[in-house]
Amino acid sequence: MEYLRFGRTGLKVSQLCLGTMSMGSSAWKGWVLNEDDSIPILRRALDLGVTFFDMADWYSAGRNEEVVGQNLLRMSAREHLVLATKVYYPMSDDPNDRGLSAKHIATAIDRSLARMGTDYVDLYVIHAFDAGTPVEETMEALHDAVRAGKVRYLGASTMYAWQFAKMNFVAALNGWTPFVNMQCQYNVLYRDQGINVTTFSPLARGFLARDAATPRTAHDVYQEYYGDDIDREIARRVREVARRRGVSTAHVAMAWVAGNSNQNVPIVGAAKMDHVEVAVQALELRLDAAERAYLEAPYRPRDEINDQNPVRRPRALHPG
């Protein structure tokens, strides 16, 4: 496992980040693992050198942070871990228990820290853009969390580039802490541009790797986002390259993300220990320029996808 500089900061993170949406409580979503099944995966990730773990308060309605944070702290010293969590989505029916208001951010970070059992998070990520809250209010509240020692670095997820730029401009204008990280979906089916990013869904919600339905695909509304003509052709090419290389399609899909020339840290989800093992093995697979070009050739830009926009519009392989 290699350890990379995190953007322009001095922080070092493992080359892979373990995304933990699949850990917490099966009562929240049917494909989510309960604590007993999550612990072996967390331990295996640590054994393989993963130090960077991504959580969110919204995952399993808070149970995710308890299961992941508390168990990691039992297995490893806090200073060896890079822990990330997120804020934005509703945590209850209370209208103030959501979004990016100063009130919600101040409450949410304290609750996240208590659930994880730590005094600070290394990376605090806004889960989406809040059009109902002034940008100045959000950025000052996040800055206050940094000044209070509860947060080391700030990040953002699933928003348009202009929204990200606007928020960082406001921070710079006021001398507040800026975002150092953008978390966005990035795979050979859904591509974005930028640097210093953590990239989730490298397997396109499993579309690029699965041979049959899984418990998650049966429950995940985002599965409908993938499957048009272009997606199927790219998936076919991934299978073809995998056959030539004698590896799995997951290896090829992960290698495409990890081998991107932009600095990025893939966030990989895992429902089994071998999912983590495959992700780590894929870091050693180097696709050559011809293979990358072959996989990328059919691609056409697609709509933004986030937790508020899981609906896709079909794309044609040969648009007129």
Coordinates of C-alpha atoms in Angstrom, one line a residue:
M1 CA 0.0 0.0 0.0
E2 CA 1.3 3.4 -0.9
Y3 CA 0.5 6.6 1.0
L4 CA -0.2 9.7 -0.8
R5 CA -0.2 13.4 0.0
F6 CA -3.8 14.5 0.4
G7 CA -4.1 17.4 -2.1
R8 CA -2.1 20.4 -1.1
T9 CA -2.1 19.5 2.6
G10 CA 0.6 17.7 4.5
L11 CA -1.8 14.9 5.4
K12 CA -0.8 11.4 4.1
V13 CA -3.6 8.9 3.2
S14 CA -3.6 5.3 2.0
Q15 CA -3.9 4.9 -1.7
L16 CA -7.4 3.5 -1.2
C17 CA -10.1 4.7 1.0
L18 CA -12.7 2.2 2.4
G19 CA -16.2 3.5 1.9
T20 CA -18.4 2.2 4.7
M21 CA -22.0 2.9 3.6
S22 CA -22.5 -0.9 3.6
M23 CA -21.8 -1.0 7.4
G24 CA -24.1 -0.2 10.2
S25 CA -27.7 -1.5 10.3
S26 CA -29.6 -3.8 7.9
A27 CA -32.8 -2.1 9.3
W28 CA -31.7 1.0 7.4
K29 CA -31.2 -0.7 4.0
G30 CA -31.5 -4.4 3.4
W31 CA -28.0 -4.7 1.9
V32 CA -26.2 -3.1 4.8
L33 CA -24.1 -5.3 7.1
N34 CA -24.7 -5.3 10.8
E35 CA -21.8 -4.9 13.2
D36 CA -20.7 -8.5 13.5
D37 CA -20.3 -8.8 9.7
S38 CA -18.6 -5.5 9.4
I39 CA -15.8 -6.0 11.9
P40 CA -13.8 -8.7 9.8
I41 CA -13.9 -6.3 6.8
L42 CA -12.5 -3.4 8.8
R43 CA -9.8 -5.6 10.3
R44 CA -8.8 -6.9 6.9
A45 CA -8.6 -3.4 5.5
L46 CA -6.3 -2.4 8.3
D47 CA -4.2 -5.5 7.7
L48 CA -3.8 -4.5 4.0
G49 CA -2.6 -1.1 4.9
V50 CA -5.8 1.0 4.5
T51 CA -5.8 3.9 6.9
F52 CA -8.4 6.1 5.3
F53 CA -12.1 5.4 6.1
D54 CA -15.2 7.3 4.9
M55 CA -18.4 7.5 6.9
A56 CA -21.5 9.7 7.0
D57 CA -24.0 10.6 9.8
W58 CA -26.8 9.7 7.4
Y59 CA -25.6 6.2 6.8
S60 CA -27.7 3.8 8.8
A61 CA -29.1 6.9 10.6
G62 CA -26.0 7.3 12.7
R63 CA -25.3 3.6 13.3
N64 CA -22.6 3.6 10.6
E65 CA -20.4 6.0 12.6
E66 CA -20.8 3.9 15.7
V67 CA -20.0 0.6 14.1
V68 CA -17.0 1.9 12.0
G69 CA -15.6 4.5 14.2
Q70 CA -15.7 2.6 17.5
N71 CA -14.4 -0.6 16.1
L72 CA -11.5 1.0 14.2
L73 CA -10.5 2.7 17.4
R74 CA -10.4 -0.6 19.2
M75 CA -8.2 -2.0 16.4
S76 CA -5.8 0.8 15.8
A77 CA -4.4 3.9 17.5
R78 CA -6.2 7.1 16.6
E79 CA -3.1 8.8 15.2
H80 CA -2.8 6.0 12.6
L81 CA -6.3 6.5 11.2
V82 CA -7.7 9.1 8.8
L83 CA -11.4 9.3 9.5
A84 CA -13.9 11.1 7.4
T85 CA -17.6 11.7 7.8
K86 CA -20.3 13.8 6.2
V87 CA -23.2 16.2 7.1
Y88 CA -26.3 17.3 5.2
Y89 CA -29.0 14.8 4.9
P90 CA -32.0 14.6 7.3
M91 CA -31.3 12.8 10.6
S92 CA -34.9 13.1 11.9
D93 CA -38.2 14.8 11.1
D94 CA -37.0 18.0 12.8
P95 CA -36.7 20.7 10.0
N96 CA -33.5 21.9 11.6
D97 CA -31.9 18.4 11.7
R98 CA -30.7 18.6 8.2
G99 CA -28.9 20.8 5.7
L100 CA -25.9 23.1 6.2
S101 CA -27.2 25.8 8.5
A102 CA -24.9 26.9 11.3
K103 CA -27.3 25.3 13.8
H104 CA -27.3 21.9 12.1
I105 CA -23.5 21.8 11.5
A106 CA -22.7 22.6 15.1
T107 CA -25.0 19.9 16.4
A108 CA -24.1 17.3 13.7
I109 CA -20.4 17.4 14.3
D110 CA -20.8 16.9 18.0
R111 CA -23.1 14.0 17.5
S112 CA -20.8 12.4 14.9
L113 CA -17.8 12.7 17.3
A114 CA -19.8 11.1 20.1
R115 CA -20.9 8.2 18.0
M116 CA -17.4 7.5 16.7
G117 CA -15.8 8.0 20.1
T118 CA -13.1 10.5 19.0
D119 CA -12.4 14.1 19.7
Y120 CA -11.9 15.1 16.0
V121 CA -12.4 14.0 12.4
D122 CA -9.6 14.3 9.9
L123 CA -12.0 15.2 7.0
Y124 CA -15.5 16.7 7.4
V125 CA -17.4 16.6 4.1
I126 CA -20.6 18.4 3.2
H127 CA -22.7 15.6 1.6
A128 CA -24.4 18.0 -1.0
F129 CA -25.0 21.7 -1.8
D130 CA -27.6 23.3 0.3
A131 CA -29.4 25.9 -1.8
G132 CA -31.6 26.9 1.2
T133 CA -28.7 28.2 3.3
P134 CA -26.4 31.2 2.5
V135 CA -23.0 30.0 1.5
E136 CA -21.4 32.5 4.0
E137 CA -23.3 30.8 6.9
T138 CA -22.2 27.3 5.9
M139 CA -18.5 28.2 5.4
E140 CA -18.3 30.2 8.6
A141 CA -19.9 27.3 10.6
L142 CA -17.4 24.8 9.0
H143 CA -14.6 27.2 9.8
D144 CA -15.7 27.4 13.4
A145 CA -15.6 23.5 13.7
V146 CA -12.0 23.6 12.5
R147 CA -11.1 26.4 14.9
A148 CA -12.6 24.4 17.7
G149 CA -10.3 21.5 17.0
K150 CA -13.2 19.2 16.0
V151 CA -12.2 19.0 12.3
R152 CA -8.8 19.0 10.6
Y153 CA -9.7 19.4 6.9
L154 CA -12.9 20.2 4.9
G155 CA -14.3 18.5 1.8
A156 CA -17.4 18.6 -0.4
S157 CA -19.3 16.0 -2.3
T158 CA -21.7 15.7 -5.2
M159 CA -22.2 19.3 -6.5
Y160 CA -21.6 21.3 -9.6
A161 CA -18.1 22.8 -10.1
W162 CA -19.5 26.3 -9.9
Q163 CA -21.0 25.6 -6.5
F164 CA -17.8 24.2 -5.2
A165 CA -15.9 27.2 -6.6
K166 CA -18.4 29.7 -5.1
M167 CA -18.1 28.2 -1.6
N168 CA -14.3 28.2 -1.7
F169 CA -14.3 31.8 -3.0
V170 CA -16.4 32.9 0.0
A171 CA -14.1 31.1 2.3
A172 CA -11.0 32.8 0.8
L173 CA -12.7 36.2 0.9
N174 CA -13.4 35.9 4.6
G175 CA -10.2 34.2 5.7
W176 CA -12.1 31.0 6.5
T177 CA -11.0 27.4 6.1
P178 CA -11.4 26.2 2.4
F179 CA -12.3 22.8 1.0
V180 CA -9.2 20.8 0.2
N181 CA -11.1 17.9 -1.3
M182 CA -13.9 17.1 -3.6
Q183 CA -15.7 13.7 -3.4
C184 CA -17.4 12.8 -6.6
Q185 CA -18.4 9.7 -8.6
Y186 CA -15.8 8.6 -11.0
N187 CA -15.6 5.4 -13.1
V188 CA -15.3 4.4 -16.7
L189 CA -19.1 4.9 -17.0
Y190 CA -19.4 8.2 -15.1
R191 CA -16.4 10.6 -15.5
D192 CA -15.6 14.0 -14.0
Q193 CA -12.5 16.2 -14.2
G194 CA -10.5 17.7 -11.5
I195 CA -7.6 17.1 -9.1
N196 CA -7.2 16.2 -5.4
V197 CA -10.4 14.2 -5.3
T198 CA -11.7 11.2 -3.5
T199 CA -13.7 9.2 -6.1
F200 CA -16.6 6.9 -5.1
S201 CA -18.3 4.1 -7.0
P202 CA -15.3 2.9 -9.1
L203 CA -17.3 -0.1 -10.1
A204 CA -20.4 1.9 -11.0
R205 CA -22.5 0.6 -8.2
G206 CA -21.3 -2.9 -9.2
F207 CA -22.5 -2.6 -12.8
L208 CA -18.9 -3.1 -14.1
A209 CA -18.2 -6.1 -11.9
R210 CA -21.3 -8.1 -11.2
D211 CA -22.3 -11.3 -13.0
A212 CA -25.6 -11.6 -11.1
A213 CA -27.8 -9.6 -8.8
T214 CA -26.6 -9.0 -5.3
P215 CA -28.5 -8.0 -2.1
R216 CA -27.5 -4.4 -2.8
T217 CA -28.6 -4.3 -6.4
A218 CA -32.0 -5.5 -5.3
H219 CA -32.4 -2.5 -3.0
D220 CA -30.3 0.3 -4.6
V221 CA -32.4 2.8 -6.7
Y222 CA -29.1 4.0 -8.3
Q223 CA -28.9 0.7 -10.3
E224 CA -31.5 2.3 -12.7
Y225 CA -28.9 5.0 -13.5
Y226 CA -26.7 2.5 -15.3
G227 CA -27.5 0.3 -18.3
D228 CA -28.0 2.3 -21.4
D229 CA -26.3 1.4 -24.7
I230 CA -23.1 3.2 -23.9
D231 CA -22.9 1.6 -20.4
R232 CA -23.4 -1.9 -21.8
E233 CA -20.7 -1.3 -24.5
I234 CA -18.2 0.0 -22.0
A235 CA -19.0 -3.0 -19.6
R236 CA -18.4 -5.3 -22.6
R237 CA -15.0 -3.8 -23.2
V238 CA -14.1 -4.1 -19.5
R239 CA -14.9 -7.8 -19.7
E240 CA -12.8 -8.1 -22.9
V241 CA -9.8 -6.4 -21.3
A242 CA -10.2 -8.6 -18.2
R243 CA -10.2 -11.8 -20.3
R244 CA -7.0 -10.7 -22.1
R245 CA -5.3 -9.9 -18.8
G246 CA -6.6 -13.0 -17.0
V247 CA -8.1 -10.9 -14.1
S248 CA -11.6 -10.1 -13.0
T249 CA -13.7 -7.2 -14.4
A250 CA -13.5 -5.6 -10.9
H251 CA -9.7 -5.5 -11.3
V252 CA -9.9 -3.7 -14.6
A253 CA -12.5 -1.2 -13.5
M254 CA -10.6 -0.4 -10.3
A255 CA -7.3 -0.1 -12.2
W256 CA -8.8 2.4 -14.6
V257 CA -9.7 4.7 -11.7
A258 CA -6.5 4.2 -9.7
G259 CA -4.4 4.8 -12.8
N260 CA -5.9 8.1 -13.7
S261 CA -3.3 10.8 -14.2
N262 CA -5.1 13.1 -11.8
Q263 CA -4.3 12.7 -8.2
N264 CA -7.2 10.8 -6.7
V265 CA -8.0 8.3 -3.9
P266 CA -10.6 5.7 -4.9
I267 CA -13.3 5.0 -2.3
V268 CA -14.2 1.4 -2.4
G269 CA -17.1 -0.2 -0.7
A270 CA -17.0 -3.7 0.6
A271 CA -19.6 -6.3 1.6
K272 CA -17.0 -9.1 1.9
M273 CA -13.3 -9.3 2.8
D274 CA -12.3 -10.3 -0.8
H275 CA -13.8 -7.0 -2.1
V276 CA -11.1 -5.2 -0.2
E277 CA -8.5 -7.6 -1.3
V278 CA -9.4 -7.2 -5.0
A279 CA -9.3 -3.4 -4.7
V280 CA -5.8 -3.6 -3.2
Q281 CA -4.6 -6.0 -5.9
A282 CA -6.0 -3.7 -8.6
L283 CA -3.6 -1.0 -7.5
E284 CA -0.8 -3.2 -9.0
L285 CA -2.5 -3.6 -12.4
R286 CA -1.4 -1.0 -14.9
L287 CA -3.5 -0.5 -18.0
D288 CA -1.5 0.7 -21.0
A289 CA -2.5 3.7 -23.1
A290 CA -4.2 1.6 -25.7
E291 CA -6.3 -0.3 -23.2
R292 CA -7.4 2.9 -21.5
A293 CA -8.3 4.5 -24.9
Y294 CA -10.3 1.4 -25.8
L295 CA -12.3 1.5 -22.6
E296 CA -12.9 5.2 -22.8
A297 CA -13.8 5.5 -26.6
P298 CA -17.6 5.0 -26.3
Y299 CA -18.0 7.4 -23.4
R300 CA -20.4 10.4 -23.7
P301 CA -21.1 12.9 -20.9
R302 CA -24.0 12.1 -18.6
D303 CA -26.2 13.8 -16.1
E304 CA -25.0 14.5 -12.5
I305 CA -25.8 11.7 -10.1
N306 CA -26.2 12.2 -6.4
D307 CA -28.4 11.2 -3.5
Q308 CA -31.1 13.6 -4.7
N309 CA -30.8 12.8 -8.4
P310 CA -30.7 9.0 -9.1
V311 CA -32.6 9.2 -12.4
R312 CA -30.7 9.0 -15.6
R313 CA -31.6 10.0 -19.1
P314 CA -30.7 7.5 -21.8
R315 CA -27.7 8.2 -24.0
A316 CA -27.1 6.9 -27.5
L317 CA -23.9 5.2 -28.6
H318 CA -23.9 7.3 -31.8
P319 CA -25.8 10.5 -31.0
G320 CA -27.0 12.5 -34.0

